[in-house]
Tab-separated table of C-alpha atoms in Angstrom:
chain	number	residue	atom	x	y	z
A	1	MET	CA	-97.585	-11.070	4.549
A	2	SER	CA	-97.386	-12.275	8.136
A	3	ASN	CA	-100.610	-12.889	10.060
A	4	ILE	CA	-98.995	-12.195	13.439
A	5	PRO	CA	-101.398	-9.936	15.376
A	6	THR	CA	-100.329	-6.620	16.879
A	7	ALA	CA	-101.522	-4.768	19.973
A	8	LYS	CA	-102.016	-1.013	20.142
A	9	LEU	CA	-99.989	0.380	23.038
A	10	ASN	CA	-101.245	3.232	25.230
A	11	SER	CA	-98.657	5.384	23.407
A	12	GLY	CA	-100.548	4.836	20.149
A	13	TYR	CA	-97.968	2.574	18.484
A	14	GLU	CA	-98.566	-1.005	17.289
A	15	MET	CA	-96.459	-3.837	18.733
A	16	PRO	CA	-96.299	-7.301	17.080
A	17	LEU	CA	-97.269	-10.002	19.576
A	18	ILE	CA	-94.598	-12.510	18.542
A	19	GLY	CA	-91.051	-11.207	18.723
A	20	TYR	CA	-87.505	-12.523	18.771
A	21	GLY	CA	-85.542	-12.419	22.054
A	22	THR	CA	-81.770	-11.901	21.938
A	23	PHE	CA	-80.626	-12.813	25.462
A	24	GLY	CA	-77.790	-15.367	25.518
A	25	GLY	CA	-74.373	-16.416	26.804
A	26	ASN	CA	-70.818	-15.415	25.881
A	27	ASP	CA	-71.224	-16.334	22.229
A	28	ALA	CA	-74.577	-14.520	22.005
A	29	PRO	CA	-73.407	-11.657	19.742
A	30	ASP	CA	-72.302	-13.984	16.939
A	31	GLN	CA	-75.334	-16.246	17.364
A	32	VAL	CA	-77.742	-13.303	17.471
A	33	TYR	CA	-76.235	-11.781	14.313
A	34	LYS	CA	-76.842	-15.008	12.369
A	35	ALA	CA	-80.200	-15.747	13.992
A	36	THR	CA	-81.547	-12.214	13.387
A	37	LYS	CA	-80.901	-12.680	9.676
A	38	VAL	CA	-82.985	-15.884	9.799
A	39	ALA	CA	-85.722	-14.141	11.826
A	40	LEU	CA	-85.899	-11.167	9.431
A	41	LYS	CA	-86.192	-13.551	6.487
A	42	ALA	CA	-88.972	-15.440	8.299
A	43	GLY	CA	-90.894	-12.169	8.708
A	44	TYR	CA	-90.235	-11.171	12.318
A	45	LYS	CA	-90.683	-7.441	12.920
A	46	HIS	CA	-90.360	-7.277	16.729
A	47	PHE	CA	-86.869	-7.698	18.266
A	48	ASP	CA	-86.033	-7.543	21.975
A	49	THR	CA	-82.553	-6.752	23.286
A	50	ALA	CA	-80.895	-4.965	26.232
A	51	TYR	CA	-77.688	-3.045	26.873
A	52	ILE	CA	-76.472	-5.754	29.268
A	53	TYR	CA	-77.069	-8.591	26.757
A	54	LYS	CA	-74.217	-7.223	24.598
A	55	THR	CA	-76.340	-8.128	21.565
A	56	GLU	CA	-77.507	-4.644	20.497
A	57	GLU	CA	-74.598	-4.280	18.077
A	58	ALA	CA	-75.159	-7.698	16.461
A	59	LEU	CA	-78.890	-7.019	16.123
A	60	GLY	CA	-78.299	-3.563	14.642
A	61	LYS	CA	-75.740	-4.903	12.156
A	62	ALA	CA	-78.043	-7.697	10.941
A	63	ILE	CA	-80.917	-5.224	10.513
A	64	LYS	CA	-78.701	-2.702	8.708
A	65	GLU	CA	-77.577	-5.399	6.263
A	66	SER	CA	-81.170	-6.507	5.576
A	67	ASP	CA	-83.560	-4.885	3.143
A	68	VAL	CA	-86.238	-4.446	5.817
A	69	PRO	CA	-87.045	-0.735	6.327
A	70	ARG	CA	-86.429	0.485	9.909
A	71	GLU	CA	-89.962	1.890	10.158
A	72	GLU	CA	-91.422	-1.613	9.703
A	73	LEU	CA	-89.587	-2.900	12.778
A	74	PHE	CA	-90.327	-2.732	16.497
A	75	ILE	CA	-87.110	-2.600	18.554
A	76	THR	CA	-86.989	-2.878	22.343
A	77	THR	CA	-83.946	-2.334	24.546
A	78	LYS	CA	-83.482	-1.849	28.280
A	79	LEU	CA	-81.842	0.211	31.024
A	80	TRP	CA	-79.644	-1.808	33.413
A	81	GLN	CA	-79.455	-1.357	37.188
A	82	TYR	CA	-76.212	0.669	37.265
A	83	PHE	CA	-77.788	3.509	35.308
A	84	HIS	CA	-80.917	4.430	37.299
A	85	GLU	CA	-79.601	7.804	38.484
A	86	PRO	CA	-81.210	10.329	36.103
A	87	GLN	CA	-77.869	11.732	34.863
A	88	HIS	CA	-76.862	8.285	33.535
A	89	VAL	CA	-80.090	7.429	31.663
A	90	GLY	CA	-79.425	9.644	28.637
A	91	PRO	CA	-75.746	8.689	28.148
A	92	VAL	CA	-76.319	4.927	28.373
A	93	PHE	CA	-79.370	5.203	26.119
A	94	GLU	CA	-77.223	6.983	23.505
A	95	ARG	CA	-74.794	4.057	23.683
A	96	SER	CA	-77.684	1.691	22.953
A	97	LEU	CA	-78.708	3.792	19.928
A	98	LYS	CA	-75.116	3.799	18.669
A	99	ASN	CA	-74.831	0.016	19.118
A	100	LEU	CA	-78.096	-0.485	17.228
A	101	GLN	CA	-77.144	2.052	14.515
A	102	MET	CA	-80.569	3.673	14.979
A	103	ASP	CA	-81.838	7.133	15.833
A	104	TYR	CA	-84.768	5.911	17.928
A	105	VAL	CA	-86.085	2.774	19.613
A	106	ASP	CA	-89.718	1.727	19.705
A	107	LEU	CA	-89.630	0.760	23.374
A	108	TYR	CA	-87.203	1.470	26.235
A	109	LEU	CA	-87.684	-0.465	29.468
A	110	ILE	CA	-86.397	-0.260	33.046
A	111	HIS	CA	-84.897	-3.763	33.190
A	112	TRP	CA	-85.332	-4.420	36.947
A	113	PRO	CA	-87.059	-2.317	39.634
A	114	PHE	CA	-83.947	-1.719	41.750
A	115	SER	CA	-80.689	0.197	41.325
A	116	TRP	CA	-76.992	-0.420	41.909
A	117	GLU	CA	-74.133	2.022	42.349
A	118	PHE	CA	-72.830	3.484	39.080
A	119	CYS	CA	-69.382	2.134	38.172
A	120	GLY	CA	-68.964	3.194	34.541
A	121	TYR	CA	-70.522	2.477	31.149
A	122	GLU	CA	-68.031	-0.049	29.733
A	123	PHE	CA	-69.021	-3.722	29.825
A	124	SER	CA	-65.675	-4.511	31.487
A	125	GLU	CA	-66.767	-2.323	34.440
A	126	LEU	CA	-70.173	-3.962	34.896
A	127	LYS	CA	-69.338	-6.910	37.124
A	128	ALA	CA	-72.317	-8.130	39.149
A	129	THR	CA	-71.731	-10.315	42.221
A	130	LYS	CA	-73.913	-12.597	44.349
A	131	ASP	CA	-74.177	-9.839	46.979
A	132	MET	CA	-75.151	-6.655	45.183
A	133	LYS	CA	-76.035	-3.600	47.282
A	134	VAL	CA	-79.203	-1.772	46.259
A	135	THR	CA	-78.927	2.036	46.162
A	136	ASN	CA	-82.647	2.876	46.246
A	137	VAL	CA	-82.780	5.479	43.467
A	138	PRO	CA	-86.510	6.328	43.357
A	139	ILE	CA	-88.086	4.706	40.281
A	140	ILE	CA	-89.910	7.943	39.494
A	141	ASP	CA	-86.567	9.795	39.175
A	142	THR	CA	-85.347	7.255	36.611
A	143	TRP	CA	-88.746	7.358	34.914
A	144	ARG	CA	-88.716	11.133	34.474
A	145	ALA	CA	-85.364	10.838	32.684
A	146	MET	CA	-86.980	8.235	30.410
A	147	GLU	CA	-89.984	10.489	29.783
A	148	LYS	CA	-87.501	13.033	28.415
A	149	LEU	CA	-86.442	10.467	25.783
A	150	VAL	CA	-90.064	10.327	24.595
A	151	HIS	CA	-90.261	14.128	24.393
A	152	GLU	CA	-86.997	14.090	22.412
A	153	LYS	CA	-88.524	11.467	20.050
A	154	LYS	CA	-85.693	9.034	20.793
A	155	ALA	CA	-87.945	6.435	22.432
A	156	ARG	CA	-91.442	6.086	20.999
A	157	SER	CA	-92.716	4.232	24.056
A	158	ILE	CA	-91.324	3.552	27.519
A	159	GLY	CA	-92.097	0.776	29.946
A	160	VAL	CA	-90.861	-1.457	32.722
A	161	SER	CA	-89.807	-5.041	33.308
A	162	ASN	CA	-90.234	-7.340	36.312
A	163	PHE	CA	-92.643	-4.905	38.015
A	164	THR	CA	-95.249	-6.156	40.489
A	165	ILE	CA	-98.738	-4.667	40.875
A	166	PRO	CA	-97.754	-2.446	43.878
A	167	MET	CA	-94.747	-1.124	41.901
A	168	LEU	CA	-96.970	-0.311	38.930
A	169	GLU	CA	-99.538	1.359	41.205
A	170	ASP	CA	-96.828	3.563	42.683
A	171	LEU	CA	-95.414	4.529	39.278
A	172	LEU	CA	-98.865	5.229	37.799
A	173	SER	CA	-99.662	7.564	40.716
A	174	LYS	CA	-96.613	9.745	39.957
A	175	CYS	CA	-95.738	9.543	36.243
A	176	SER	CA	-96.715	11.863	33.382
A	177	ILE	CA	-96.371	9.154	30.701
A	178	PRO	CA	-97.765	5.788	31.811
A	179	PRO	CA	-95.701	2.660	31.102
A	180	ALA	CA	-96.781	1.108	27.790
A	181	VAL	CA	-95.418	-2.357	28.613
A	182	ASN	CA	-94.427	-4.512	31.577
A	183	GLN	CA	-92.106	-7.341	30.479
A	184	VAL	CA	-92.199	-10.241	32.936
A	185	GLU	CA	-91.701	-13.976	33.168
A	186	ILE	CA	-94.872	-15.760	32.020
A	187	ASN	CA	-95.139	-19.406	31.040
A	188	THR	CA	-97.273	-22.444	31.840
A	189	ALA	CA	-95.539	-22.833	35.231
A	190	LEU	CA	-96.159	-19.135	36.040
A	191	PRO	CA	-99.382	-17.976	34.324
A	192	GLN	CA	-99.493	-14.570	36.129
A	193	GLU	CA	-103.306	-14.336	36.038
A	194	GLU	CA	-103.645	-11.496	38.560
A	195	LEU	CA	-100.926	-9.376	36.927
A	196	LEU	CA	-102.414	-9.967	33.465
A	197	GLU	CA	-105.865	-8.857	34.612
A	198	TYR	CA	-104.436	-5.796	36.381
A	199	CYS	CA	-102.336	-4.687	33.405
A	200	LYS	CA	-105.279	-5.095	31.020
A	201	SER	CA	-107.354	-2.875	33.338
A	202	LYS	CA	-104.627	-0.189	33.170
A	203	ASN	CA	-104.005	-0.529	29.408
A	204	ILE	CA	-100.450	-1.780	29.975
A	205	LEU	CA	-99.401	-4.575	27.624
A	206	LEU	CA	-97.562	-7.513	29.126
A	207	THR	CA	-94.648	-9.112	27.284
A	208	ALA	CA	-93.599	-12.615	28.327
A	209	TYR	CA	-89.939	-13.490	28.599
A	210	SER	CA	-89.093	-17.201	29.008
A	211	PRO	CA	-92.500	-17.918	27.402
A	212	LEU	CA	-91.545	-21.580	26.881
A	213	GLY	CA	-90.269	-21.909	30.452
A	214	ASN	CA	-87.110	-23.862	31.079
A	215	PRO	CA	-87.877	-27.306	29.637
A	216	GLY	CA	-86.493	-30.032	31.870
A	217	TYR	CA	-85.711	-27.582	34.681
A	218	ARG	CA	-88.872	-27.661	36.819
A	219	LYS	CA	-88.450	-29.710	39.978
A	220	ASN	CA	-91.266	-32.172	40.760
A	221	ASN	CA	-93.020	-30.863	37.690
A	222	HIS	CA	-93.455	-31.829	34.087
A	223	ALA	CA	-90.980	-30.089	31.839
A	224	THR	CA	-93.139	-27.300	30.403
A	225	LEU	CA	-93.526	-28.661	26.895
A	226	ASP	CA	-94.036	-32.301	27.961
A	227	ASP	CA	-97.188	-31.750	29.971
A	228	PRO	CA	-99.923	-34.175	28.782
A	229	VAL	CA	-102.425	-31.298	28.527
A	230	ILE	CA	-100.130	-29.473	26.096
A	231	LEU	CA	-99.364	-32.624	24.114
A	232	ASP	CA	-103.100	-33.324	23.665
A	233	ILE	CA	-103.814	-29.745	22.557
A	234	ALA	CA	-100.837	-29.864	20.156
A	235	LYS	CA	-102.367	-32.957	18.515
A	236	LYS	CA	-105.764	-31.233	18.252
A	237	TYR	CA	-104.345	-28.242	16.322
A	238	ASN	CA	-101.620	-30.223	14.530
A	239	LYS	CA	-98.990	-27.905	16.002
A	240	SER	CA	-95.834	-28.444	18.061
A	241	PRO	CA	-95.996	-28.096	21.885
A	242	ALA	CA	-93.866	-24.918	21.628
A	243	GLN	CA	-96.269	-23.386	19.076
A	244	VAL	CA	-99.180	-24.207	21.395
A	245	VAL	CA	-97.541	-22.582	24.439
A	246	LEU	CA	-96.567	-19.422	22.522
A	247	ASN	CA	-100.067	-19.075	21.099
A	248	TRP	CA	-101.616	-19.679	24.515
A	249	GLY	CA	-99.831	-16.434	25.431
A	250	VAL	CA	-100.860	-14.496	22.328
A	251	ASN	CA	-104.463	-15.693	22.681
A	252	ARG	CA	-104.439	-14.458	26.303
A	253	GLY	CA	-103.539	-10.998	24.983
A	254	TYR	CA	-99.837	-10.443	25.547
A	255	ALA	CA	-96.626	-10.486	23.511
A	256	VAL	CA	-94.148	-13.378	23.595
A	257	ILE	CA	-90.430	-13.147	22.792
A	258	PRO	CA	-89.025	-16.672	22.454
A	259	LYS	CA	-85.302	-17.003	21.856
A	260	SER	CA	-83.616	-19.651	19.752
A	261	THR	CA	-80.536	-19.865	17.567
A	262	THR	CA	-81.833	-22.824	15.532
A	263	PRO	CA	-83.228	-21.682	12.154
A	264	GLU	CA	-86.007	-24.310	12.163
A	265	ARG	CA	-87.177	-23.267	15.632
A	266	ILE	CA	-86.968	-19.560	14.844
A	267	GLU	CA	-89.281	-20.158	11.872
A	268	ALA	CA	-91.592	-22.532	13.767
A	269	ASN	CA	-92.009	-20.030	16.644
A	270	PHE	CA	-93.324	-17.445	14.171
A	271	VAL	CA	-96.736	-19.067	13.715
A	272	TYR	CA	-100.059	-17.702	14.949
A	273	PHE	CA	-103.346	-19.553	15.287
A	274	LYS	CA	-106.544	-19.049	17.289
A	275	MET	CA	-107.256	-21.403	20.167
A	276	ASP	CA	-110.516	-22.386	21.854
A	277	GLU	CA	-111.117	-20.722	25.211
A	278	SER	CA	-111.381	-24.147	26.895
A	279	ASP	CA	-107.851	-25.005	25.709
A	280	ILE	CA	-106.465	-21.669	26.935
A	281	GLU	CA	-108.058	-22.304	30.352
A	282	ALA	CA	-106.710	-25.869	30.486
A	283	ILE	CA	-103.152	-24.662	29.893
A	284	THR	CA	-103.515	-21.808	32.412
A	285	ALA	CA	-104.637	-24.359	35.015
A	286	ILE	CA	-101.314	-26.247	34.754
A	287	GLY	CA	-99.444	-23.635	36.790
A	288	SER	CA	-102.282	-21.866	38.585
A	289	GLU	CA	-102.284	-23.883	41.791
A	290	HIS	CA	-98.519	-24.027	42.448
A	291	PRO	CA	-96.812	-21.400	40.306
A	292	VAL	CA	-93.044	-21.778	39.896
A	293	ARG	CA	-90.914	-18.714	39.160
A	294	GLY	CA	-87.719	-19.538	37.268
A	295	CYS	CA	-86.041	-16.120	37.315
A	296	LEU	CA	-85.370	-14.943	40.878
A	297	PRO	CA	-83.078	-11.911	41.244
A	298	GLU	CA	-81.902	-12.995	44.696
A	299	ASN	CA	-80.490	-16.191	43.172
A	300	MET	CA	-78.415	-14.106	40.759
A	301	TRP	CA	-77.463	-11.068	42.860
A	302	GLY	CA	-78.215	-11.816	46.500
A	303	PRO	CA	-80.939	-11.091	49.090
A	304	ASN	CA	-80.895	-7.292	48.682
A	305	CYS	CA	-82.392	-7.772	45.221
A	306	ALA	CA	-85.380	-9.922	46.288
A	307	ILE	CA	-88.573	-8.306	44.995
A	308	PHE	CA	-91.124	-11.099	44.565
A	309	ASP	CA	-93.282	-12.518	47.376
């Protein structure tokens, strides 16, 4: 049996705090199919995908071919920006279910807090540019269509991704079903202390994407896993730097969804251990003074999509 802790969501369901992320490049579907088989064998129960990743089908196929019962798994997928108008939420969600070969998901998220003009459901039609126009569909309109999925028992929980505190405040003031999760970038370069505290106070679980950062990418900064503080703590616990950084997140009280296609890393990432509070604080301090955000929507889709201060 795995000793990976779970968190009880405000919807009443349990979510494992270490999951497997399936975002990738052009060859992601084939890689995710093979890697999911490794992850299932290692004991992973929590899998994170999205319609736009084009990996739902590969994930669903690997799960279907395994002997792991569906009810033991926690599956997350996401609603992309083209589908925020309420009439498109149900149809694109049904496509996700079909891809996954499932009749429900455990968690359905709004992927980004802005909308683009609908241009079809086929992947060939979904061409984003560096100058995307935002259509300003009210989040609450999209959310109400997602609440319907809960009432229909097709999504057990619903949540958001990349939402700031003011966005969450606005949604909480209008919604019937509160978001169970907010999936955001969190790593040692971006510890998100204020958002973590806020979400805990509202009983919203955070999930960290890019929990290991982008090693080697940070300008004028130690690559995330090479920081001397992390290396010292890794020695203390006899763990790898990646295991330390992932467990820093779990010990702070949120889920982490590392992605890898290397069997050894997939297995190594699925390790939980308790850390001393002083070590957690030391790692948090690395990025507290000058946080660096790696995932900026304006860099991908232009200035209309800028949402972070």
